[in-house]
Coordinates of C-alpha atoms in Angstrom, one line a residue:
Chain A
M1 CA 52.1 -16.3 -24.8
R2 CA 50.0 -14.8 -21.7
S3 CA 51.3 -10.7 -23.0
I4 CA 50.1 -11.5 -26.7
G5 CA 47.1 -12.8 -25.9
R6 CA 46.2 -9.8 -22.9
T7 CA 46.8 -7.2 -26.8
A8 CA 44.8 -9.0 -28.6
Y9 CA 42.3 -8.8 -26.0
R10 CA 42.6 -5.7 -25.4
I11 CA 42.3 -4.6 -29.3
R12 CA 39.2 -6.5 -29.3
K13 CA 37.9 -4.8 -26.2
D14 CA 39.0 -1.1 -28.2
W15 CA 37.8 -2.2 -32.0
M16 CA 35.2 0.2 -31.9
L17 CA 38.5 3.1 -31.4
Y18 CA 39.8 1.5 -34.5
L19 CA 36.7 1.9 -36.5
L20 CA 36.2 5.2 -35.7
I21 CA 40.3 6.6 -36.6
L22 CA 39.9 4.4 -39.7
P23 CA 38.9 6.3 -41.9
A24 CA 41.1 9.2 -41.1
V25 CA 43.5 6.7 -41.5
V26 CA 42.7 5.9 -44.8
Y27 CA 42.8 8.9 -46.3
F28 CA 45.6 10.0 -44.8
I29 CA 47.4 6.7 -46.8
L30 CA 46.5 7.6 -50.1
F31 CA 46.1 11.1 -50.5
A32 CA 49.5 12.4 -48.4
Y33 CA 51.9 9.1 -47.3
L34 CA 51.5 7.7 -50.6
P35 CA 51.6 10.5 -52.9
V36 CA 54.7 11.3 -51.4
V37 CA 56.3 7.6 -52.3
D38 CA 54.5 8.1 -55.6
G39 CA 55.8 11.3 -56.5
T40 CA 59.0 10.4 -55.2
N41 CA 59.3 7.5 -57.5
I42 CA 58.0 9.1 -60.5
S43 CA 60.4 11.6 -60.7
F44 CA 62.9 8.6 -61.4
Q45 CA 61.3 7.5 -64.2
D46 CA 60.2 8.2 -68.1
Y47 CA 56.7 7.9 -66.6
R48 CA 53.2 7.2 -68.4
F49 CA 49.9 6.1 -67.6
V50 CA 49.9 3.5 -70.8
G51 CA 52.1 1.0 -71.1
E52 CA 56.3 0.5 -69.4
S53 CA 57.3 3.6 -67.2
K54 CA 61.2 2.9 -67.2
Y55 CA 63.5 4.6 -64.4
I56 CA 66.0 6.5 -65.6
G57 CA 67.5 7.6 -62.2
F58 CA 68.3 11.8 -62.1
Q59 CA 67.8 12.5 -65.6
N60 CA 64.5 14.5 -64.7
Y61 CA 66.3 16.2 -62.2
Q62 CA 69.1 16.7 -64.3
T63 CA 66.4 18.5 -67.0
V64 CA 65.0 20.4 -64.7
F65 CA 68.2 22.3 -63.9
D66 CA 69.1 22.8 -67.3
T67 CA 65.3 24.2 -68.7
A68 CA 66.0 28.0 -68.3
G69 CA 62.2 28.3 -68.2
F70 CA 62.7 26.8 -64.4
W71 CA 65.2 29.3 -63.0
R72 CA 62.9 31.8 -64.7
V73 CA 59.2 30.2 -63.2
F74 CA 62.3 30.0 -60.0
R75 CA 63.1 33.1 -59.6
N76 CA 59.6 34.5 -59.8
T77 CA 58.1 32.4 -57.1
I78 CA 61.3 34.3 -55.0
I79 CA 60.4 37.4 -55.4
L80 CA 56.2 37.4 -54.8
G81 CA 57.1 34.7 -52.3
F82 CA 59.7 37.1 -50.3
S83 CA 57.1 40.0 -50.9
N84 CA 54.1 38.2 -50.0
V85 CA 55.6 36.9 -46.9
V86 CA 56.9 40.4 -45.4
L87 CA 54.6 42.9 -46.8
T88 CA 51.4 40.3 -45.0
A89 CA 53.2 40.7 -41.3
F90 CA 54.1 44.4 -41.7
I91 CA 51.4 45.8 -43.4
P92 CA 48.6 44.3 -40.6
M93 CA 50.7 44.9 -38.2
F94 CA 50.6 48.4 -38.5
L95 CA 46.8 48.3 -39.5
A96 CA 46.2 46.5 -36.2
M97 CA 47.5 49.3 -33.9
M98 CA 46.2 52.1 -36.1
L99 CA 42.8 50.1 -35.4
N100 CA 43.6 49.7 -32.0
E101 CA 43.4 53.4 -31.3
V102 CA 40.0 53.7 -32.6
M103 CA 38.1 54.7 -29.6
F104 CA 34.8 54.3 -31.1
S105 CA 33.9 50.7 -31.4
P106 CA 31.3 50.3 -33.8
W107 CA 33.4 51.8 -36.6
K108 CA 36.2 49.1 -35.2
R109 CA 33.9 46.7 -35.7
F110 CA 33.3 47.9 -38.8
V111 CA 36.4 48.6 -40.5
Q112 CA 37.4 44.6 -39.4
T113 CA 34.4 43.5 -40.7
I114 CA 34.9 44.5 -44.4
L115 CA 38.6 44.1 -44.1
Y116 CA 38.5 40.8 -43.6
L117 CA 35.7 40.4 -47.0
P118 CA 37.9 39.6 -49.3
H119 CA 39.8 36.8 -47.5
L120 CA 36.4 34.9 -47.7
F121 CA 36.2 34.9 -51.3
S122 CA 38.2 32.7 -53.9
W123 CA 41.1 34.0 -55.9
V124 CA 38.9 33.2 -59.3
V125 CA 36.6 36.0 -57.6
V126 CA 39.4 38.2 -56.5
G127 CA 41.2 38.0 -60.0
G128 CA 37.7 38.6 -61.4
I129 CA 36.9 41.8 -59.6
W130 CA 40.8 43.3 -60.5
I131 CA 40.9 42.0 -64.0
F132 CA 37.3 44.0 -64.2
I133 CA 38.9 47.2 -61.9
L134 CA 41.2 47.4 -64.2
A135 CA 40.2 47.3 -67.7
P136 CA 40.1 49.7 -70.3
N137 CA 36.5 49.8 -70.4
G138 CA 34.5 49.5 -68.2
G139 CA 36.9 49.5 -65.3
I140 CA 36.8 51.8 -62.5
V141 CA 40.5 52.6 -62.3
N142 CA 39.9 54.2 -66.2
A143 CA 37.3 56.0 -65.5
I144 CA 38.4 58.0 -62.5
R145 CA 42.1 58.7 -64.9
G146 CA 38.9 59.2 -67.2
L147 CA 37.9 62.7 -65.2
F148 CA 41.4 64.1 -65.6
G149 CA 41.4 63.3 -69.1
A150 CA 44.3 60.3 -68.9
D151 CA 43.8 58.0 -71.9
P152 CA 42.5 54.1 -70.3
V153 CA 45.3 52.2 -69.4
F154 CA 45.3 48.4 -70.1
F155 CA 46.9 47.5 -66.8
L156 CA 47.0 44.3 -66.3
V157 CA 49.5 43.3 -69.5
K158 CA 52.1 45.7 -68.6
E159 CA 54.6 43.7 -68.0
N160 CA 56.1 46.0 -65.5
L161 CA 53.3 46.8 -63.9
A162 CA 52.7 42.8 -63.2
R163 CA 54.8 41.5 -60.0
P164 CA 53.4 45.0 -57.9
L165 CA 50.2 44.6 -59.2
Y166 CA 50.0 40.8 -58.0
I167 CA 51.5 41.6 -54.9
G168 CA 49.3 44.5 -54.5
I169 CA 46.2 42.5 -55.0
N170 CA 47.3 39.4 -52.9
L171 CA 47.7 42.2 -49.8
W172 CA 44.7 43.4 -50.5
K173 CA 42.8 39.8 -49.9
Q174 CA 44.6 39.0 -47.5
A175 CA 45.4 41.4 -45.4
G176 CA 42.4 41.7 -42.8
Y177 CA 42.7 38.0 -42.3
V178 CA 46.4 38.9 -40.6
C179 CA 45.2 42.0 -38.8
I180 CA 42.6 40.1 -36.6
L181 CA 45.8 37.8 -35.2
F182 CA 47.3 41.2 -34.3
L183 CA 44.7 42.9 -33.3
A184 CA 44.1 40.1 -30.9
A185 CA 47.4 39.8 -29.9
I186 CA 47.1 44.0 -28.7
A187 CA 44.2 43.1 -27.1
G188 CA 46.1 40.4 -24.7
I189 CA 49.1 43.2 -23.9
N190 CA 48.9 44.2 -20.1
P191 CA 47.0 47.6 -20.1
E192 CA 49.6 48.2 -16.4
L193 CA 52.3 48.5 -18.8
Y194 CA 50.5 51.5 -20.6
E195 CA 50.1 53.0 -18.0
A196 CA 53.2 52.6 -16.4
A197 CA 54.4 54.5 -19.7
M198 CA 52.0 56.8 -19.6
I199 CA 52.6 58.3 -16.0
D200 CA 56.6 58.7 -17.2
G201 CA 55.2 60.3 -19.4
A202 CA 55.9 59.2 -23.1
G203 CA 53.5 59.6 -25.9
G204 CA 51.6 58.0 -27.5
F205 CA 53.9 57.6 -30.6
K206 CA 57.3 56.2 -28.2
R207 CA 54.4 53.7 -26.4
A208 CA 53.6 52.2 -29.5
M209 CA 57.1 51.5 -30.3
Y210 CA 58.7 50.4 -26.9
I211 CA 55.4 48.2 -25.6
T212 CA 53.2 47.6 -28.6
V213 CA 55.5 46.5 -31.3
P214 CA 58.0 44.3 -28.7
E215 CA 54.5 42.8 -27.0
L216 CA 53.4 41.8 -30.8
L217 CA 57.5 40.1 -31.5
R218 CA 55.7 36.8 -30.9
T219 CA 52.9 37.0 -33.0
L220 CA 54.7 38.7 -35.5
K221 CA 57.0 35.5 -35.6
V222 CA 54.1 33.0 -36.0
V223 CA 52.7 35.0 -39.4
L224 CA 55.9 35.3 -41.2
L225 CA 56.3 31.3 -40.0
L226 CA 52.5 30.5 -42.2
N227 CA 53.7 33.7 -44.9
V228 CA 56.8 31.3 -45.1
M229 CA 55.1 28.1 -46.1
G230 CA 52.4 29.2 -47.9
A231 CA 55.5 31.3 -49.9
L232 CA 56.5 28.7 -52.5
R233 CA 53.1 27.1 -52.7
I234 CA 51.4 29.9 -54.7
F235 CA 49.2 28.9 -57.5
D236 CA 45.5 30.2 -58.0
Q237 CA 46.2 33.8 -57.8
I238 CA 48.6 33.2 -60.6
Y239 CA 46.9 30.5 -62.5
V240 CA 43.5 32.9 -62.7
M241 CA 44.9 36.7 -63.4
R242 CA 48.0 35.6 -65.3
N243 CA 48.0 36.5 -68.9
E244 CA 50.7 35.4 -71.7
V245 CA 52.3 39.0 -71.7
V246 CA 52.9 39.2 -68.3
A247 CA 53.6 35.7 -68.3
P248 CA 57.3 35.9 -68.2
K249 CA 57.2 37.6 -64.6
V250 CA 54.6 35.8 -62.7
D251 CA 54.5 32.4 -64.1
V252 CA 56.2 30.8 -60.2
L253 CA 56.8 27.1 -59.6
M254 CA 53.6 25.3 -59.0
Y255 CA 51.9 27.0 -62.5
Y256 CA 54.7 25.6 -64.1
V257 CA 54.7 22.1 -62.5
Y258 CA 50.5 21.7 -63.5
I259 CA 51.4 22.7 -67.6
R260 CA 54.5 20.3 -68.0
G261 CA 53.1 17.8 -65.5
L262 CA 48.8 17.6 -66.5
E263 CA 48.7 19.3 -70.1
Q264 CA 51.5 18.6 -71.4
F265 CA 51.8 14.4 -69.6
D266 CA 55.4 15.2 -68.7
L267 CA 55.1 13.6 -65.5
G268 CA 58.5 12.8 -64.2
Y269 CA 59.7 16.1 -64.3
A270 CA 56.9 18.1 -63.1
A271 CA 56.9 14.9 -60.1
A272 CA 60.5 16.2 -60.4
I273 CA 60.0 19.9 -59.9
S274 CA 57.6 18.7 -56.8
V275 CA 60.1 17.3 -54.7
F276 CA 62.9 19.7 -55.4
I277 CA 59.8 22.4 -54.1
F278 CA 59.0 20.4 -51.0
A279 CA 62.9 19.6 -50.3
I280 CA 63.1 23.7 -50.9
T281 CA 60.0 24.4 -48.1
L282 CA 61.1 22.5 -46.0
V283 CA 64.3 23.5 -45.7
I284 CA 63.4 27.2 -45.7
T285 CA 60.7 26.3 -42.7
L286 CA 63.0 24.9 -40.4
T287 CA 65.8 27.4 -40.5
S288 CA 63.7 30.4 -40.4
R289 CA 62.1 28.4 -36.9
R290 CA 65.2 28.7 -36.4
L291 CA 66.4 32.1 -37.1
M292 CA 63.6 33.5 -36.1
K293 CA 63.9 31.8 -32.2
Y294 CA 67.2 32.7 -31.9
H295 CA 67.5 36.1 -33.0
V296 CA 64.2 37.9 -32.6
Chain B
M1 CA 53.9 76.0 -18.7
R2 CA 52.5 72.5 -17.8
S3 CA 49.3 73.2 -19.0
N4 CA 50.5 74.2 -22.6
Q5 CA 52.5 71.0 -22.3
I6 CA 49.1 69.1 -22.2
S7 CA 47.4 71.7 -24.9
T8 CA 50.0 70.6 -27.2
S9 CA 50.3 66.8 -26.9
L10 CA 46.4 67.3 -27.0
F11 CA 46.8 69.3 -30.2
S12 CA 49.0 66.7 -32.2
R13 CA 46.9 63.7 -30.9
R14 CA 44.0 65.3 -32.1
L15 CA 46.3 65.9 -35.3
F16 CA 46.9 61.5 -35.1
V17 CA 42.8 60.3 -34.4
I18 CA 42.6 62.3 -38.0
A19 CA 44.9 61.5 -39.6
N20 CA 44.6 57.8 -38.1
N21 CA 40.9 58.2 -39.3
I22 CA 41.3 59.6 -42.7
I23 CA 43.7 56.5 -43.1
L24 CA 41.1 54.0 -42.2
V25 CA 37.7 55.9 -43.9
V26 CA 40.6 55.1 -47.5
L27 CA 41.0 51.6 -46.7
V28 CA 37.1 50.9 -46.7
L29 CA 36.9 52.7 -49.4
S30 CA 39.4 50.2 -51.3
M31 CA 37.2 47.7 -50.3
L32 CA 34.0 48.4 -50.5
V33 CA 34.2 50.5 -53.5
P34 CA 35.0 47.2 -55.7
L35 CA 32.3 45.4 -54.4
I36 CA 30.0 47.8 -55.1
N37 CA 30.7 48.6 -58.5
V38 CA 30.2 44.8 -59.3
L39 CA 27.2 45.0 -57.6
A40 CA 25.8 48.3 -59.8
V41 CA 28.0 47.0 -63.2
S42 CA 26.1 43.4 -62.5
F43 CA 22.6 45.8 -62.6
T44 CA 23.3 47.8 -65.8
T45 CA 22.6 47.2 -69.5
D46 CA 24.7 45.6 -71.5
L47 CA 25.8 49.0 -73.5
E48 CA 26.4 50.9 -70.1
S49 CA 28.1 47.8 -68.4
F50 CA 31.4 48.9 -71.1
D51 CA 30.5 52.7 -70.0
R52 CA 34.1 54.3 -69.1
T53 CA 32.2 55.9 -65.9
I54 CA 32.5 55.3 -62.3
K55 CA 29.3 53.4 -61.7
L56 CA 28.2 52.9 -58.0
F57 CA 24.4 52.5 -59.1
P58 CA 23.3 51.7 -62.2
R59 CA 21.7 54.5 -64.4
E60 CA 18.9 52.5 -65.9
P61 CA 18.9 49.2 -63.9
S62 CA 18.2 45.5 -65.7
T63 CA 18.5 41.8 -64.4
V64 CA 20.0 41.2 -68.5
G65 CA 23.0 39.7 -66.6
Y66 CA 20.9 38.0 -64.8
K67 CA 19.2 36.5 -67.5
I68 CA 22.1 35.7 -69.7
L69 CA 24.3 34.2 -66.6
F70 CA 21.1 31.5 -66.5
E71 CA 20.2 31.1 -69.8
R72 CA 23.1 31.2 -72.3
V73 CA 26.3 30.9 -69.4
A74 CA 24.0 28.4 -68.1
I75 CA 25.6 29.2 -64.4
L76 CA 22.7 26.9 -62.3
R77 CA 24.6 23.5 -63.3
P78 CA 28.0 24.5 -61.9
F79 CA 25.5 26.2 -59.1
L80 CA 24.3 22.7 -57.9
N81 CA 27.2 21.0 -58.3
N82 CA 29.3 23.4 -56.1
T83 CA 26.2 23.2 -53.7
I84 CA 26.3 19.4 -53.6
V85 CA 30.1 18.9 -53.1
T86 CA 30.1 22.0 -50.3
V87 CA 27.0 20.1 -48.6
A88 CA 28.2 16.9 -48.6
G89 CA 32.0 17.8 -48.6
T90 CA 31.5 19.7 -45.3
L91 CA 28.9 17.0 -43.7
L92 CA 31.5 14.4 -44.2
H93 CA 34.2 16.4 -43.1
V94 CA 32.9 16.8 -39.7
F95 CA 31.7 13.6 -39.2
F96 CA 35.1 11.6 -39.6
T97 CA 37.1 14.4 -38.6
S98 CA 35.3 14.1 -34.9
M99 CA 35.6 10.5 -35.1
A100 CA 38.8 10.9 -35.4
G101 CA 39.2 13.1 -33.1
Y102 CA 37.5 11.5 -29.9
V103 CA 39.9 8.3 -30.4
L104 CA 43.1 10.4 -29.8
T105 CA 41.4 12.0 -26.2
K106 CA 41.3 8.8 -25.0
Q107 CA 44.0 7.8 -22.4
R108 CA 45.4 4.4 -23.3
F109 CA 45.0 2.0 -26.3
I110 CA 47.3 0.1 -28.0
G111 CA 49.4 1.8 -30.9
K112 CA 48.0 4.9 -29.6
A113 CA 51.5 6.9 -30.3
L114 CA 51.1 5.6 -34.0
L115 CA 48.1 6.5 -35.0
V116 CA 48.8 10.7 -33.5
L117 CA 51.7 10.7 -35.6
M118 CA 49.9 9.5 -38.6
V119 CA 47.1 11.8 -38.2
T120 CA 49.3 14.7 -37.4
L121 CA 52.0 14.6 -40.1
P122 CA 50.1 15.2 -43.0
M123 CA 49.9 18.5 -42.4
M124 CA 53.9 19.0 -43.6
I125 CA 52.4 17.7 -46.7
P126 CA 50.1 20.9 -48.6
F127 CA 48.4 19.3 -51.4
Q128 CA 50.2 21.4 -53.5
M129 CA 53.3 19.5 -53.6
I130 CA 51.6 15.9 -54.3
I131 CA 49.6 17.0 -57.0
I132 CA 51.5 14.8 -59.9
P133 CA 51.0 11.3 -57.7
V134 CA 47.0 12.8 -56.2
F135 CA 46.5 12.4 -60.0
V136 CA 47.7 9.3 -60.5
M137 CA 45.8 7.7 -57.3
M138 CA 42.4 9.3 -58.4
R139 CA 43.2 7.6 -61.8
R140 CA 43.2 4.7 -60.0
L141 CA 40.6 4.7 -57.8
G142 CA 38.2 5.3 -61.3
L143 CA 37.3 8.8 -59.5
M144 CA 38.4 11.0 -62.5
D145 CA 36.0 13.7 -63.7
T146 CA 33.3 12.6 -60.9
L147 CA 32.3 15.1 -58.0
Y148 CA 33.0 12.4 -55.5
A149 CA 36.7 13.3 -56.4
L150 CA 36.0 16.6 -55.3
I151 CA 34.2 15.6 -52.3
L152 CA 36.6 12.7 -51.0
I153 CA 39.7 15.8 -51.2
D154 CA 40.0 17.4 -47.4
I155 CA 37.9 14.7 -46.1
V156 CA 40.0 15.4 -43.2
A157 CA 41.8 17.8 -42.1
T158 CA 45.1 17.2 -39.4
F159 CA 43.3 20.8 -38.5
S160 CA 40.2 20.0 -37.6
I161 CA 40.4 16.5 -36.1
L162 CA 43.0 18.4 -33.4
L163 CA 39.9 20.8 -33.1
M164 CA 37.6 18.5 -32.7
K165 CA 40.7 16.8 -30.2
N166 CA 40.9 20.1 -27.7
Y167 CA 37.2 20.9 -27.1
F168 CA 35.8 17.1 -26.5
E169 CA 39.2 16.9 -23.8
G170 CA 37.3 20.0 -22.4
I171 CA 34.1 17.4 -21.5
P172 CA 34.5 16.0 -18.6
V173 CA 35.3 12.7 -17.9
S174 CA 33.2 11.7 -15.6
L175 CA 30.1 12.0 -17.9
A176 CA 31.5 9.4 -19.9
E177 CA 32.4 7.1 -16.7
S178 CA 28.6 7.2 -15.7
A179 CA 27.2 6.5 -19.0
L180 CA 29.8 3.5 -18.9
M181 CA 28.9 2.2 -15.7
D182 CA 25.4 2.7 -17.6
G183 CA 26.2 -0.1 -19.5
A184 CA 26.5 2.4 -23.4
K185 CA 28.9 1.5 -26.1
E186 CA 31.3 3.3 -27.3
F187 CA 29.9 4.7 -30.0
T188 CA 26.5 6.0 -28.1
I189 CA 29.0 8.2 -26.1
F190 CA 30.7 9.5 -28.5
S191 CA 27.3 10.2 -31.1
R192 CA 25.1 11.0 -27.4
I193 CA 27.5 13.1 -24.7
Y194 CA 30.4 14.3 -27.1
L195 CA 29.4 14.7 -30.1
P196 CA 25.9 17.6 -28.9
L197 CA 28.6 19.1 -25.9
A198 CA 31.5 20.0 -28.5
L199 CA 28.6 22.1 -31.1
P200 CA 30.9 25.5 -31.0
G201 CA 34.0 23.1 -32.6
I202 CA 31.8 21.8 -35.0
A203 CA 30.2 24.7 -35.9
T204 CA 34.5 26.3 -36.6
I205 CA 35.0 23.6 -38.1
S206 CA 31.7 23.7 -40.7
I207 CA 32.3 26.9 -41.4
F208 CA 35.8 26.9 -42.4
Q209 CA 34.4 24.1 -44.3
F210 CA 31.8 25.5 -46.3
V211 CA 34.1 28.6 -47.2
S212 CA 36.7 26.1 -48.4
R213 CA 35.0 24.1 -50.6
W214 CA 32.9 26.7 -51.9
N215 CA 36.8 27.9 -53.2
Q216 CA 37.9 25.1 -53.7
F217 CA 39.8 25.9 -56.8
L218 CA 42.5 23.2 -58.0
P219 CA 41.0 20.0 -56.9
A220 CA 38.3 20.8 -59.8
V221 CA 41.2 22.0 -62.7
L222 CA 42.7 18.5 -61.4
F223 CA 40.1 16.2 -61.6
I224 CA 37.0 17.7 -63.3
N225 CA 37.2 17.6 -67.9
S226 CA 33.1 17.5 -68.1
P227 CA 31.3 21.0 -68.6
T228 CA 28.4 20.0 -66.9
K229 CA 30.6 18.6 -63.8
Y230 CA 32.2 21.9 -63.7
T231 CA 31.5 23.7 -59.9
L232 CA 31.0 27.0 -60.2
Q233 CA 34.9 28.3 -59.6
I234 CA 35.5 26.6 -62.7
A235 CA 32.3 28.2 -64.8
L236 CA 33.5 31.3 -62.9
R237 CA 36.9 31.7 -63.9
S238 CA 35.8 31.5 -68.1
L239 CA 33.6 33.9 -67.3
V240 CA 35.4 36.2 -65.4
V241 CA 38.7 35.9 -66.9
N242 CA 41.0 37.8 -69.5
Q243 CA 38.2 38.3 -72.1
E244 CA 39.3 40.7 -73.9
L245 CA 43.2 38.5 -74.4
T246 CA 41.2 36.0 -76.3
S247 CA 38.4 37.1 -77.8
T248 CA 37.8 35.0 -80.0
T249 CA 35.9 33.0 -77.6
Q250 CA 31.6 34.8 -77.7
Q251 CA 31.7 37.9 -76.2
V252 CA 30.2 38.2 -73.1
A253 CA 29.1 41.3 -71.4
N254 CA 30.5 42.8 -68.2
N255 CA 26.9 43.3 -66.4
T256 CA 26.9 39.3 -67.2
R257 CA 30.4 38.7 -66.1
M258 CA 30.2 40.7 -62.5
A259 CA 26.2 39.4 -61.8
G260 CA 28.1 36.1 -62.2
I261 CA 30.8 36.7 -59.4
V262 CA 27.6 38.3 -57.3
I263 CA 25.8 35.4 -57.1
S264 CA 29.1 33.5 -56.3
I265 CA 29.5 35.9 -52.7
I266 CA 26.0 36.0 -51.7
P267 CA 26.1 32.6 -49.7
L268 CA 29.5 33.1 -48.3
I269 CA 28.5 36.9 -47.1
F270 CA 25.3 34.7 -45.8
V271 CA 27.4 32.5 -43.6
Y272 CA 29.8 35.3 -42.9
V273 CA 27.0 37.4 -41.5
F274 CA 25.5 35.1 -39.3
A275 CA 29.0 33.5 -37.8
Q276 CA 31.3 36.1 -37.3
K277 CA 32.3 34.6 -33.9
Y278 CA 33.2 31.5 -35.0
F279 CA 35.5 33.1 -38.0
I280 CA 37.8 35.1 -35.7
K281 CA 37.6 32.4 -33.0
G282 CA 38.9 29.9 -35.7
I283 CA 41.7 31.8 -37.1
M284 CA 43.1 32.3 -33.3
I285 CA 43.5 28.7 -32.6
G286 CA 45.0 28.1 -36.5
A287 CA 47.8 30.5 -35.6
I288 CA 48.6 29.8 -32.0
K289 CA 48.9 26.0 -32.9
E290 CA 51.6 27.0 -34.8

């Protein structure tokens, strides 16, 4: 009895604290927790905005797994996602090591600043820039080819070029950002390690291989994890850059969810895919956390 | 013998330095040439913008691209909408997340563990995974096709709350205690003592919010239908994307399309130039937390 009274007193005394955190809590309930519950719920329904939504058990999931289109976009997501995870970790790492060898610091700062620039831009801007650069009329790539007498190529509607181009453009956008993480990690390496290696007569290449790379492994793990978490969420780039010709090679899960759910209003079906992606992301994230902890 | 060795190693070092810098120059050019190209084309005439030449400078400079952008494409409305959403969203975000971050620095109060869990767990739930139910929620709240929907989305984020908490924890408790002695109220302590001392944290959050809200795309695709409420990214998309393939829509020349890109990145470059140190700080904190 007395303790209830005391609890009530303490809650009343700290009312301001609860008030201050209230907006955050309400937001997360409305736009994180409830949607997770709702989403799972919708995935078991023949969901309608108007009229009654019937529960239909696992039928949506059944339909998802039976659709050829679903497995095609699943495959695309894995291919694009995996390439992005690997390339936007290792290449920025080498970039950072190269940049670290630059002695003239204004030049180094300049390179770093410029490399980071595309990360600031939206996918609409980056996609728009590349669509233009690669265009047959007015694009700079075809203009350069023209100097050598080559005919213009419409790069973005070449089916076999689509994935490499999308992966490359993603790298172009993200490399500078990831590079900054590695540069900071390099700056944190104990300089005595290098001095000792120099005295032992290790050349620049050996110092990079046996000191810098091992010292960067921790950062590499963090970057790989960040990339893995983002891998299945690719949406903006595809939404902006896709066209019907290359669609079979580049349409990804999130794009599929959007089209099926919010353009064709097959909400139950789309929700089932979302739940599935969410589950996979969780599994992949947890396993890669494990793997990296124990084996690197 | 020994001096011979040194001179070969010096030679290979020099070779490496040259190769290294050549690669870096190529990389920088791969970033700069497209951007210069975009800028140059935005100032060409309609005809020149379709030329198959390398354009790093317009042959006959012209602002016709910008004229069409503002007159026929009517980019001003989306630009203003974007500004409203970005400014309002960023201010409210800073306000709400610093309030929450402040509460989490408090030592003991009932339900703290639960509240900590409630504001950190959502980091595991990416927006992309819940677009269908969030869409349903926005309909329920009656916010579809309003700019409020875009301001509301991401109005708080775990990342910002934790960042503010870290900044607040660096402030000596004695300051708050002496204020308490003087009879100051909790909110006064927060707003008069803590907030001003956490300005670097606020700057970092604001800049990141500004950039991500300025570029906000998926929520606008989901929640906005009427052209009068289009944000910049939505308007820009229909302007720059794949017009060669959907030539049924009226043709807009390359100069207008590039002008659209130029005006949408100017605010970003402006922020980047003036706040570079906060960018790097924010990136580091973001990665370390993981």
